[in-house]
mmCIF file of C-alpha atoms and ligand atoms in Angstrom:
data_model
loop_
_atom_site.group_PDB
_atom_site.id
_atom_site.type_symbol
_atom_site.label_atom_id
_atom_site.label_comp_id
_atom_site.label_asym_id
_atom_site.label_seq_id
_atom_site.Cartn_x
_atom_site.Cartn_y
_atom_site.Cartn_z
ATOM 1 C CA MET A 1 -0.010 0.030 0.090
ATOM 2 C CA GLU A 2 1.224 3.386 -0.944
ATOM 3 C CA TRP A 3 0.752 5.946 1.748
ATOM 4 C CA PRO A 4 0.967 9.770 1.387
ATOM 5 C CA GLU A 5 4.176 11.506 2.787
ATOM 6 C CA ILE A 6 5.246 14.759 3.913
ATOM 7 C CA LYS A 7 9.100 15.220 3.969
ATOM 8 C CA GLY A 8 9.307 11.440 4.018
ATOM 9 C CA THR A 9 7.039 10.967 7.019
ATOM 10 C CA LYS A 10 4.027 8.622 6.139
ATOM 11 C CA ILE A 11 0.387 9.771 7.018
ATOM 12 C CA LEU A 12 -1.623 6.841 7.833
ATOM 13 C CA PRO A 13 -5.261 7.722 7.677
ATOM 14 C CA ALA A 14 -6.693 5.658 10.670
ATOM 15 C CA SER A 15 -10.077 7.647 11.066
ATOM 16 C CA ASP A 16 -11.157 6.195 7.637
ATOM 17 C CA PRO A 17 -12.682 2.805 8.765
ATOM 18 C CA ARG A 18 -11.804 1.008 5.398
ATOM 19 C CA ARG A 19 -8.166 1.917 5.779
ATOM 20 C CA ALA A 20 -7.662 1.670 9.651
ATOM 21 C CA GLU A 21 -6.499 -1.883 9.710
ATOM 22 C CA GLU A 22 -3.910 -1.467 7.122
ATOM 23 C CA ALA A 23 -2.682 1.776 8.698
ATOM 24 C CA ILE A 24 -2.435 0.128 12.092
ATOM 25 C CA ARG A 25 -0.632 -2.707 10.548
ATOM 26 C CA CYS A 26 2.015 -0.323 8.839
ATOM 27 C CA ALA A 27 2.499 1.549 12.156
ATOM 28 C CA ALA A 28 2.956 -1.692 14.121
ATOM 29 C CA THR A 29 5.491 -3.091 11.543
ATOM 30 C CA ILE A 30 7.546 0.423 11.950
ATOM 31 C CA LEU A 31 7.502 -0.243 15.620
ATOM 32 C CA GLN A 32 8.688 -3.768 15.330
ATOM 33 C CA THR A 33 11.540 -2.692 13.262
ATOM 34 C CA GLY A 34 12.882 -0.065 15.507
ATOM 35 C CA GLY A 35 11.258 2.970 13.904
ATOM 36 C CA VAL A 36 9.304 5.864 15.546
ATOM 37 C CA VAL A 37 5.485 6.448 14.889
ATOM 38 C CA ALA A 38 3.136 9.108 16.324
ATOM 39 C CA PHE A 39 -0.338 7.932 17.386
ATOM 40 C CA PRO A 40 -3.414 9.351 18.947
ATOM 41 C CA THR A 41 -4.321 8.730 22.531
ATOM 42 C CA GLU A 42 -7.402 10.161 24.509
ATOM 43 C CA THR A 43 -5.038 12.918 25.880
ATOM 44 C CA VAL A 44 -2.550 14.050 23.266
ATOM 45 C CA TYR A 45 -0.641 12.367 20.323
ATOM 46 C CA GLY A 46 2.291 10.220 21.527
ATOM 47 C CA LEU A 47 5.487 9.639 19.757
ATOM 48 C CA GLY A 48 6.040 5.732 20.159
ATOM 49 C CA ALA A 49 8.831 3.413 19.876
ATOM 50 C CA ASP A 50 9.768 -0.234 21.133
ATOM 51 C CA ALA A 51 10.419 0.563 24.992
ATOM 52 C CA ARG A 52 12.732 -2.457 25.141
ATOM 53 C CA SER A 53 15.195 -1.183 22.558
ATOM 54 C CA ALA A 54 17.652 1.530 23.357
ATOM 55 C CA THR A 55 18.302 2.422 19.767
ATOM 56 C CA ALA A 56 14.602 2.797 18.790
ATOM 57 C CA VAL A 57 14.051 4.949 22.000
ATOM 58 C CA GLN A 58 16.990 7.178 21.403
ATOM 59 C CA LYS A 59 15.407 8.089 17.989
ATOM 60 C CA ILE A 60 12.432 9.680 20.024
ATOM 61 C CA PHE A 61 14.887 11.794 21.998
ATOM 62 C CA THR A 62 16.441 12.876 18.830
ATOM 63 C CA ALA A 63 13.132 13.705 16.909
ATOM 64 C CA LYS A 64 12.022 15.819 19.671
ATOM 65 C CA ASN A 65 15.076 17.393 20.760
ATOM 66 C CA ARG A 66 14.261 16.024 24.139
ATOM 67 C CA PRO A 67 16.772 16.525 27.203
ATOM 68 C CA GLY A 68 18.095 12.835 27.841
ATOM 69 C CA ASP A 69 17.245 13.168 31.648
ATOM 70 C CA ASN A 70 13.494 13.343 31.041
ATOM 71 C CA PRO A 71 12.095 9.917 31.215
ATOM 72 C CA LEU A 72 9.378 8.366 28.956
ATOM 73 C CA ILE A 73 5.836 6.847 29.804
ATOM 74 C CA VAL A 74 5.455 3.178 28.759
ATOM 75 C CA HIS A 75 2.011 2.526 27.093
ATOM 76 C CA VAL A 76 0.425 -0.937 27.534
ATOM 77 C CA THR A 77 -2.776 -2.592 26.887
ATOM 78 C CA GLY A 78 -3.251 -3.865 30.606
ATOM 79 C CA MET A 79 -1.872 -4.888 33.816
ATOM 80 C CA GLU A 80 -0.654 -8.240 32.538
ATOM 81 C CA GLN A 81 1.746 -6.318 30.332
ATOM 82 C CA VAL A 82 2.826 -4.127 33.334
ATOM 83 C CA ARG A 83 4.139 -7.282 35.226
ATOM 84 C CA GLU A 84 7.244 -7.637 33.158
ATOM 85 C CA LEU A 85 8.137 -4.026 33.275
ATOM 86 C CA VAL A 86 8.108 -3.663 37.112
ATOM 87 C CA ARG A 87 9.432 -5.191 40.255
ATOM 88 C CA GLU A 88 6.382 -5.062 42.207
ATOM 89 C CA ILE A 89 2.742 -4.002 41.800
ATOM 90 C CA PRO A 90 1.365 -2.521 45.121
ATOM 91 C CA SER A 91 -2.271 -3.286 45.724
ATOM 92 C CA ARG A 92 -3.328 0.625 45.384
ATOM 93 C CA ALA A 93 -2.085 0.349 41.677
ATOM 94 C CA TYR A 94 -4.713 -2.517 41.114
ATOM 95 C CA LEU A 95 -7.243 -0.519 42.735
ATOM 96 C CA LEU A 96 -6.326 2.570 40.613
ATOM 97 C CA ALA A 97 -5.959 0.509 37.419
ATOM 98 C CA GLN A 98 -9.576 -0.900 38.054
ATOM 99 C CA HIS A 99 -11.188 2.424 38.263
ATOM 100 C CA PHE A 100 -9.108 4.589 35.783
ATOM 101 C CA TRP A 101 -7.621 2.234 33.157
ATOM 102 C CA PRO A 102 -7.820 2.391 30.223
ATOM 103 C CA GLY A 103 -7.454 6.277 30.895
ATOM 104 C CA PRO A 104 -5.429 9.371 31.417
ATOM 105 C CA LEU A 105 -3.539 8.018 34.497
ATOM 106 C CA THR A 106 0.033 7.278 34.534
ATOM 107 C CA LEU A 107 1.580 5.394 37.506
ATOM 108 C CA VAL A 108 5.351 5.493 38.619
ATOM 109 C CA LEU A 109 6.472 2.109 39.931
ATOM 110 C CA PRO A 110 9.805 0.371 40.638
ATOM 111 C CA LYS A 111 11.240 -0.787 37.283
ATOM 112 C CA SER A 112 12.420 -4.383 36.279
ATOM 113 C CA ASP A 113 15.622 -5.011 34.208
ATOM 114 C CA LEU A 114 13.524 -5.461 31.083
ATOM 115 C CA LEU A 115 13.786 -1.698 29.994
ATOM 116 C CA PRO A 116 17.075 -0.039 28.966
ATOM 117 C CA ALA A 117 18.305 3.001 30.765
ATOM 118 C CA VAL A 118 17.410 5.534 28.104
ATOM 119 C CA THR A 119 13.682 4.862 28.233
ATOM 120 C CA THR A 120 13.425 5.767 31.922
ATOM 121 C CA ALA A 121 16.442 8.286 31.714
ATOM 122 C CA GLY A 122 18.402 6.180 34.272
ATOM 123 C CA LEU A 123 15.862 6.091 36.817
ATOM 124 C CA LEU A 124 15.145 3.012 38.871
ATOM 125 C CA SER A 125 11.274 3.468 38.234
ATOM 126 C CA VAL A 126 9.178 3.461 35.441
ATOM 127 C CA ALA A 127 5.926 5.349 34.426
ATOM 128 C CA VAL A 128 3.166 3.192 32.761
ATOM 129 C CA ARG A 129 -0.321 3.726 31.471
ATOM 130 C CA VAL A 130 -3.163 2.116 29.345
ATOM 131 C CA PRO A 131 -4.404 4.691 26.984
ATOM 132 C CA ASP A 132 -8.072 4.969 26.497
ATOM 133 C CA HIS A 133 -8.126 5.196 22.628
ATOM 134 C CA PRO A 134 -9.100 2.516 20.158
ATOM 135 C CA LEU A 135 -6.411 3.180 17.682
ATOM 136 C CA ALA A 136 -3.576 3.455 20.570
ATOM 137 C CA LEU A 137 -4.925 -0.008 22.016
ATOM 138 C CA ALA A 138 -4.944 -1.567 18.559
ATOM 139 C CA LEU A 139 -1.433 -0.428 17.622
ATOM 140 C CA ILE A 140 0.263 -1.972 20.798
ATOM 141 C CA GLU A 141 -1.713 -5.078 20.536
ATOM 142 C CA ALA A 142 -0.534 -5.307 16.790
ATOM 143 C CA ALA A 143 2.927 -4.563 17.578
ATOM 144 C CA ALA A 144 2.890 -6.856 20.764
ATOM 145 C CA LEU A 145 5.515 -4.787 22.597
ATOM 146 C CA PRO A 146 5.322 -1.909 25.338
ATOM 147 C CA VAL A 147 5.304 1.442 23.493
ATOM 148 C CA ALA A 148 7.563 4.277 25.156
ATOM 149 C CA ALA A 149 6.006 7.429 24.092
ATOM 150 C CA PRO A 150 6.159 11.068 25.130
ATOM 151 C CA SER A 151 3.898 13.836 23.589
ATOM 152 C CA ALA A 152 4.652 13.926 19.847
ATOM 153 C CA ASN A 153 5.708 17.633 19.775
ATOM 154 C CA LEU A 154 9.005 19.364 19.636
ATOM 155 C CA SER A 155 10.410 19.708 23.199
ATOM 156 C CA GLY A 156 9.116 22.724 25.004
ATOM 157 C CA SER A 157 6.187 23.431 22.557
ATOM 158 C CA PRO A 158 2.341 22.776 23.213
ATOM 159 C CA SER A 159 1.555 19.126 22.983
ATOM 160 C CA PRO A 160 -0.238 18.024 19.720
ATOM 161 C CA THR A 161 -3.893 17.234 19.851
ATOM 162 C CA THR A 162 -4.416 16.640 16.098
ATOM 163 C CA ALA A 163 -2.049 14.908 13.361
ATOM 164 C CA GLY A 164 -1.678 18.284 11.830
ATOM 165 C CA HIS A 165 0.081 19.552 15.053
ATOM 166 C CA VAL A 166 2.486 16.401 14.920
ATOM 167 C CA ILE A 167 3.202 17.161 11.169
ATOM 168 C CA ALA A 168 3.831 20.869 11.950
ATOM 169 C CA ASP A 169 6.531 19.823 14.565
ATOM 170 C CA LEU A 170 7.986 16.553 13.366
ATOM 171 C CA ALA A 171 7.527 16.017 9.583
ATOM 172 C CA GLY A 172 10.724 14.732 8.221
ATOM 173 C CA ARG A 173 11.903 13.712 11.646
ATOM 174 C CA ILE A 174 9.658 10.480 12.253
ATOM 175 C CA ASP A 175 8.621 7.580 10.125
ATOM 176 C CA ALA A 176 4.949 8.014 10.319
ATOM 177 C CA VAL A 177 1.989 9.517 12.001
ATOM 178 C CA LEU A 178 -1.251 7.470 12.425
ATOM 179 C CA ASP A 179 -4.047 10.009 11.967
ATOM 180 C CA GLY A 180 -6.975 9.498 14.244
ATOM 181 C CA GLY A 181 -8.539 12.928 14.456
ATOM 182 C CA ASP A 182 -8.829 15.151 17.467
ATOM 183 C CA CYS A 183 -7.765 14.041 20.952
ATOM 184 C CA ARG A 184 -10.765 13.823 23.489
ATOM 185 C CA VAL A 185 -9.150 15.047 26.800
ATOM 186 C CA GLY A 186 -6.554 17.582 25.353
ATOM 187 C CA VAL A 187 -4.191 17.681 28.074
ATOM 188 C CA GLU A 188 -1.720 14.982 29.198
ATOM 189 C CA SER A 189 -2.297 12.189 31.742
ATOM 190 C CA THR A 190 -2.098 12.592 35.555
ATOM 191 C CA VAL A 191 1.332 11.265 36.782
ATOM 192 C CA LEU A 192 1.124 9.563 40.267
ATOM 193 C CA SER A 193 4.105 8.048 41.941
ATOM 194 C CA LEU A 194 3.464 4.875 43.939
ATOM 195 C CA LEU A 195 7.021 4.655 44.901
ATOM 196 C CA ALA A 196 6.287 6.018 48.516
ATOM 197 C CA VAL A 197 3.350 5.915 50.845
ATOM 198 C CA PRO A 198 1.342 8.156 50.575
ATOM 199 C CA PRO A 199 1.419 8.406 46.990
ATOM 200 C CA VAL A 200 2.707 11.838 45.213
ATOM 201 C CA LEU A 201 0.931 13.843 42.569
ATOM 202 C CA LEU A 202 3.835 14.636 40.038
ATOM 203 C CA ARG A 203 1.449 15.989 37.326
ATOM 204 C CA PRO A 204 -2.218 16.986 37.421
ATOM 205 C CA GLY A 205 -3.980 15.679 34.319
ATOM 206 C CA GLY A 206 -7.020 14.054 32.807
ATOM 207 C CA VAL A 207 -7.867 12.119 36.028
ATOM 208 C CA THR A 208 -8.473 14.804 38.728
ATOM 209 C CA LEU A 209 -6.941 14.773 42.078
ATOM 210 C CA GLU A 210 -10.390 14.734 43.545
ATOM 211 C CA ARG A 211 -11.348 11.423 41.882
ATOM 212 C CA LEU A 212 -7.886 9.865 43.005
ATOM 213 C CA ARG A 213 -8.585 10.936 46.579
ATOM 214 C CA THR A 214 -12.121 9.558 46.485
ATOM 215 C CA VAL A 215 -10.918 6.272 45.142
ATOM 216 C CA LEU A 216 -7.837 5.668 47.407
ATOM 217 C CA GLU A 217 -9.424 6.889 50.388
ATOM 218 C CA GLU A 218 -6.130 7.963 51.533
ATOM 219 C CA ASP A 219 -3.935 11.220 51.372
ATOM 220 C CA ILE A 220 -2.104 12.106 48.115
ATOM 221 C CA ILE A 221 0.838 14.549 48.456
ATOM 222 C CA ASP A 222 0.313 17.267 45.864
ATOM 223 C CA LEU A 223 3.581 18.481 44.695
ATOM 224 C CA CYS A 224 1.925 20.523 42.017
ATOM 225 C CA ARG A 225 0.303 23.258 43.925
ATOM 226 C CA ASN A 226 0.723 26.839 42.599
ATOM 227 C CA GLY A 227 2.139 25.413 39.407
ATOM 228 C CA GLY A 228 4.523 23.054 41.070
ATOM 229 C CA GLU A 229 7.642 25.256 41.533
ATOM 230 C CA ILE A 230 10.242 22.723 42.708
ATOM 231 C CA ARG A 231 13.403 23.692 44.180
ATOM 232 C CA GLY A 232 16.515 21.366 44.182
ATOM 233 C CA THR A 233 16.094 17.930 42.490
ATOM 234 C CA PRO A 234 12.742 17.484 41.062
ATOM 235 C CA PRO A 235 11.181 13.904 41.880
ATOM 236 C CA SER A 236 9.780 13.926 38.073
ATOM 237 C CA PRO A 237 12.409 15.403 35.840
ATOM 238 C CA GLY A 238 9.695 16.889 33.649
ATOM 239 C CA MET A 239 8.779 19.320 36.311
ATOM 240 C CA LYS A 240 11.911 21.366 35.847
ATOM 241 C CA TYR A 241 11.488 22.388 32.166
ATOM 242 C CA ARG A 242 9.725 25.176 30.429
ATOM 243 C CA HIS A 243 6.952 23.448 28.922
ATOM 244 C CA TYR A 244 3.788 23.580 26.560
ATOM 245 C CA ALA A 245 4.769 26.903 25.468
ATOM 246 C CA PRO A 246 3.858 28.741 22.231
ATOM 247 C CA SER A 247 6.725 30.716 20.622
ATOM 248 C CA ALA A 248 5.096 33.994 21.637
ATOM 249 C CA PRO A 249 5.537 35.129 25.414
ATOM 250 C CA LEU A 250 2.500 34.262 27.362
ATOM 251 C CA TYR A 251 1.031 36.332 30.085
ATOM 252 C CA LEU A 252 -1.200 34.445 32.499
ATOM 253 C CA VAL A 253 -3.805 36.603 34.182
ATOM 254 C CA GLU A 254 -4.939 34.716 37.253
ATOM 255 C CA MET A 255 -8.518 34.280 38.253
ATOM 256 C CA GLY A 256 -9.670 36.601 41.153
ATOM 257 C CA GLU A 257 -11.230 40.044 41.703
ATOM 258 C CA GLY A 258 -10.921 42.507 38.872
ATOM 259 C CA GLN A 259 -9.565 39.707 36.318
ATOM 260 C CA GLU A 260 -11.453 41.291 33.590
ATOM 261 C CA ASP A 261 -10.137 44.688 34.096
ATOM 262 C CA ARG A 262 -6.510 43.457 34.579
ATOM 263 C CA ILE A 263 -6.934 41.686 31.133
ATOM 264 C CA ILE A 264 -8.163 44.821 29.316
ATOM 265 C CA ALA A 265 -5.509 47.032 31.135
ATOM 266 C CA LEU A 266 -2.845 44.786 30.052
ATOM 267 C CA LEU A 267 -4.158 44.663 26.344
ATOM 268 C CA LYS A 268 -4.369 48.588 26.188
ATOM 269 C CA ASP A 269 -0.927 48.872 27.626
ATOM 270 C CA LEU A 270 0.761 46.298 25.146
ATOM 271 C CA GLN A 271 -1.210 47.913 22.192
ATOM 272 C CA ALA A 272 -0.193 51.591 23.256
ATOM 273 C CA ARG A 273 3.412 50.212 22.964
ATOM 274 C CA GLY A 274 2.770 49.147 19.364
ATOM 275 C CA MET A 275 2.476 45.460 20.096
ATOM 276 C CA ARG A 276 0.041 43.071 18.595
ATOM 277 C CA PRO A 277 -1.317 40.963 21.544
ATOM 278 C CA GLY A 278 -3.616 37.859 20.987
ATOM 279 C CA LEU A 279 -6.157 36.787 23.497
ATOM 280 C CA MET A 280 -7.273 33.378 24.973
ATOM 281 C CA LEU A 281 -10.387 33.822 26.721
ATOM 282 C CA THR A 282 -13.395 32.028 28.403
ATOM 283 C CA THR A 283 -16.796 32.449 26.738
ATOM 284 C CA GLU A 284 -18.112 34.684 29.908
ATOM 285 C CA THR A 285 -15.157 37.046 29.454
ATOM 286 C CA ALA A 286 -15.207 37.308 25.786
ATOM 287 C CA GLY A 287 -18.818 37.978 25.768
ATOM 288 C CA ALA A 288 -18.431 41.025 27.950
ATOM 289 C CA PHE A 289 -16.512 42.853 25.345
ATOM 290 C CA THR A 290 -16.654 43.615 21.458
ATOM 291 C CA PHE A 291 -13.465 43.017 19.581
ATOM 292 C CA PRO A 292 -12.576 44.060 16.058
ATOM 293 C CA SER A 293 -13.493 41.324 13.509
ATOM 294 C CA HIS A 294 -9.893 40.106 12.737
ATOM 295 C CA PHE A 295 -8.681 40.399 16.289
ATOM 296 C CA PRO A 296 -6.544 37.362 17.413
ATOM 297 C CA LEU A 297 -8.859 35.918 19.832
ATOM 298 C CA GLU A 298 -9.322 32.301 20.952
ATOM 299 C CA VAL A 299 -12.514 31.545 22.937
ATOM 300 C CA VAL A 300 -11.817 28.307 24.605
ATOM 301 C CA GLY A 301 -15.179 27.437 26.419
ATOM 302 C CA SER A 302 -16.920 28.509 29.707
ATOM 303 C CA GLN A 303 -15.395 28.898 33.037
ATOM 304 C CA LYS A 304 -17.867 26.351 34.213
ATOM 305 C CA ASP A 305 -16.552 23.604 31.802
ATOM 306 C CA PRO A 306 -12.785 23.363 32.380
ATOM 307 C CA LYS A 307 -13.058 19.943 30.354
ATOM 308 C CA THR A 308 -13.846 21.789 27.092
ATOM 309 C CA VAL A 309 -11.211 24.416 27.868
ATOM 310 C CA ALA A 310 -8.600 21.581 28.389
ATOM 311 C CA ARG A 311 -9.678 19.965 24.992
ATOM 312 C CA ARG A 312 -9.055 23.394 23.086
ATOM 313 C CA LEU A 313 -6.040 24.910 25.042
ATOM 314 C CA TYR A 314 -3.232 23.507 22.840
ATOM 315 C CA GLY A 315 -4.819 24.218 19.723
ATOM 316 C CA ALA A 316 -5.662 27.603 20.716
ATOM 317 C CA LEU A 317 -2.028 28.357 21.605
ATOM 318 C CA ARG A 318 -0.714 26.977 18.425
ATOM 319 C CA ARG A 319 -3.589 29.107 16.357
ATOM 320 C CA LEU A 320 -2.529 32.234 18.124
ATOM 321 C CA ASP A 321 1.184 31.441 17.331
ATOM 322 C CA SER A 322 0.271 31.044 13.484
ATOM 323 C CA GLU A 323 -1.322 34.481 13.634
ATOM 324 C CA ALA A 324 2.125 36.034 14.634
ATOM 325 C CA VAL A 325 1.116 37.877 17.714
ATOM 326 C CA ASP A 326 3.810 39.441 19.914
ATOM 327 C CA VAL A 327 2.171 38.363 23.152
ATOM 328 C CA ILE A 328 -0.545 35.958 24.340
ATOM 329 C CA ILE A 329 -2.641 37.055 27.075
ATOM 330 C CA ALA A 330 -4.390 34.005 28.709
ATOM 331 C CA GLU A 331 -7.285 34.066 31.120
ATOM 332 C CA GLY A 332 -6.634 31.915 34.317
ATOM 333 C CA LEU A 333 -9.210 29.524 35.682
ATOM 334 C CA ALA A 334 -10.127 28.119 39.114
ATOM 335 C CA GLU A 335 -7.533 25.669 40.409
ATOM 336 C CA GLU A 336 -9.928 22.611 41.073
ATOM 337 C CA GLU A 337 -10.927 19.701 39.005
ATOM 338 C CA MET A 338 -9.748 19.925 35.477
ATOM 339 C CA GLY A 339 -8.751 23.570 36.122
ATOM 340 C CA ARG A 340 -5.737 22.119 38.098
ATOM 341 C CA ALA A 341 -4.333 20.407 35.007
ATOM 342 C CA LEU A 342 -5.052 23.720 32.829
ATOM 343 C CA MET A 343 -3.371 26.038 35.244
ATOM 344 C CA ASN A 344 -0.427 23.827 35.600
ATOM 345 C CA ARG A 345 0.117 23.944 31.879
ATOM 346 C CA LEU A 346 -0.459 27.553 31.624
ATOM 347 C CA ARG A 347 1.873 28.519 34.465
ATOM 348 C CA LYS A 348 4.619 26.174 32.997
ATOM 349 C CA ALA A 349 4.137 27.945 29.563
ATOM 350 C CA ALA A 350 3.830 31.569 31.181
ATOM 351 C CA ASP A 351 6.463 34.184 31.012
ATOM 352 C CA ARG A 352 4.684 36.389 33.277
ATOM 353 C CA VAL A 353 1.699 35.611 35.710
ATOM 354 C CA ILE A 354 -0.397 38.471 36.800
ATOM 355 C CA VAL A 355 -1.433 37.521 40.102
ATOM 356 C CA ALA A 356 -4.832 38.111 41.756
ATOM 357 C CA PRO A 357 -5.071 40.791 44.323
ATOM 358 C CA ASN A 358 -5.243 39.301 47.831
ATOM 359 C CA ALA A 359 -3.857 35.942 46.384
ATOM 360 C CA LYS A 360 -2.197 33.800 48.925
ATOM 361 C CA ILE A 361 1.387 33.255 47.662
HETATM 362 O O1 TXA B 1 -0.948 11.807 28.408
HETATM 363 C C1 TXA B 1 0.126 11.450 28.354
HETATM 364 O O2 TXA B 1 0.816 11.388 29.466
HETATM 365 C C2 TXA B 1 0.774 11.701 26.924
HETATM 366 C C3 TXA B 1 0.372 10.543 26.069
HETATM 367 C C4 TXA B 1 1.191 10.495 24.813
HETATM 368 O O3 TXA B 1 0.322 9.467 26.841
HETATM 369 N N1 TXA B 1 2.349 11.417 27.213
HETATM 370 C C5 TXA B 1 3.163 12.351 27.889
HETATM 371 O O4 TXA B 1 4.414 12.137 27.968
HETATM 372 O O5 TXA B 1 2.574 13.495 28.207
HETATM 373 P P1 TXA B 1 5.581 13.337 28.329
HETATM 374 O O6 TXA B 1 7.016 12.452 28.175
HETATM 375 O O7 TXA B 1 5.379 14.620 27.667
HETATM 376 O O8 TXA B 1 5.512 13.401 29.905
HETATM 377 C C6 TXA B 1 5.725 12.441 30.663
HETATM 378 C C7 TXA B 1 6.024 12.941 32.280
HETATM 379 C C8 TXA B 1 7.195 13.840 32.236
HETATM 380 O O9 TXA B 1 6.833 14.976 33.027
HETATM 381 C C9 TXA B 1 8.281 12.862 32.884
HETATM 382 O O10 TXA B 1 9.288 13.583 33.693
HETATM 383 C C10 TXA B 1 7.229 12.177 33.890
HETATM 384 O O11 TXA B 1 6.019 11.902 33.001
HETATM 385 N N2 TXA B 1 8.091 10.688 34.102
HETATM 386 C C11 TXA B 1 8.152 9.681 33.269
HETATM 387 N N3 TXA B 1 8.811 8.687 33.823
HETATM 388 C C12 TXA B 1 8.937 9.056 35.131
HETATM 389 C C13 TXA B 1 9.440 8.378 36.332
HETATM 390 N N4 TXA B 1 10.110 7.257 36.204
HETATM 391 N N5 TXA B 1 9.479 9.237 37.467
HETATM 392 C C14 TXA B 1 8.843 10.305 37.504
HETATM 393 N N6 TXA B 1 8.363 10.997 36.398
HETATM 394 C C15 TXA B 1 8.321 10.305 35.399
HETATM 395 MG MG1 MG B 2 5.347 16.361 26.652
#
């Protein structure tokens, strides 16, 4: 079968049911022969390679320009496949898997000797998850191997939620992308370390802290409060990098008293200085003003619906970038439920945070 290519990267159209099976078979063969393939998950697109092969995994780091000390998540189809990757599975891992797998929860466990050092960046632990996307599961199943996969973007830029985003960043740098349309969740998985008791939240994501606490009925240490500023050696290497950022500087205006006024004052100040700012606003705030017709504005959903905002976040940042704005002003949301993951990403992307008056810092 001939597939379309962009700069030598194959485009495998898996949303077309007539071609999905062949597309998956092609992607699986690439994984089995040591290549790298981007594929959709429910959170964001991942860039996959055989987790057991040091040379294959090294290609992921090269394609993304990813620092070698940032470990990868290994994707599997279920707990049976986790067994060979880890030294032990604590009972709370079974409980969490029962509730949240397949789904956007990544568990950090003590690793076995099966995986090469490059996959876990030399750590003695491994992060594992079962993605909740039929194409991701079909691909892992067909390849019959554990798939190491970070988000399929250039290191530091917003994660991809469409095959188009993957192509924009990685065409010519990877073997293929399995095109499965838009991702449903839009932000990455929650990363929870089970290496110690109580468990430690390393990254808020698709499964909320509130839901984890309800299921575990025990405390969880939240290392990500207030954007997760970590001093010294971070327990999860990914915490220390600037992340998820568009090329334009991002100014985040925190939720709180006078937020709308603070956004408009900032906008006017930047315009007065001859700059071209773009805005990322909720429906409520955008509705309170009228903007000129070609104004670079992304309306990402209601303040009451952070799940929709999460799904649109990275696409909105990429579109504002493509409009060549000088600065992106982003409206902050409440830091609860899915808003926690959203604000974590925005804080990491931000060059400046305009704090709410009376905020407890
Ligand atoms: O939703 C997701 O998690 C997506 C999709 C593709 O599954 N993947 C993803 O991967 O976001 P990545 O590489 O962009 O983020 C993985 C995060 C990083 O912050 C990394 O430091 C952390 O997980 N991590 C991986 N292995 C770890 C380990 N052994 N200990 C602590 N943190 C780890
Ligand atoms: Mg990433």
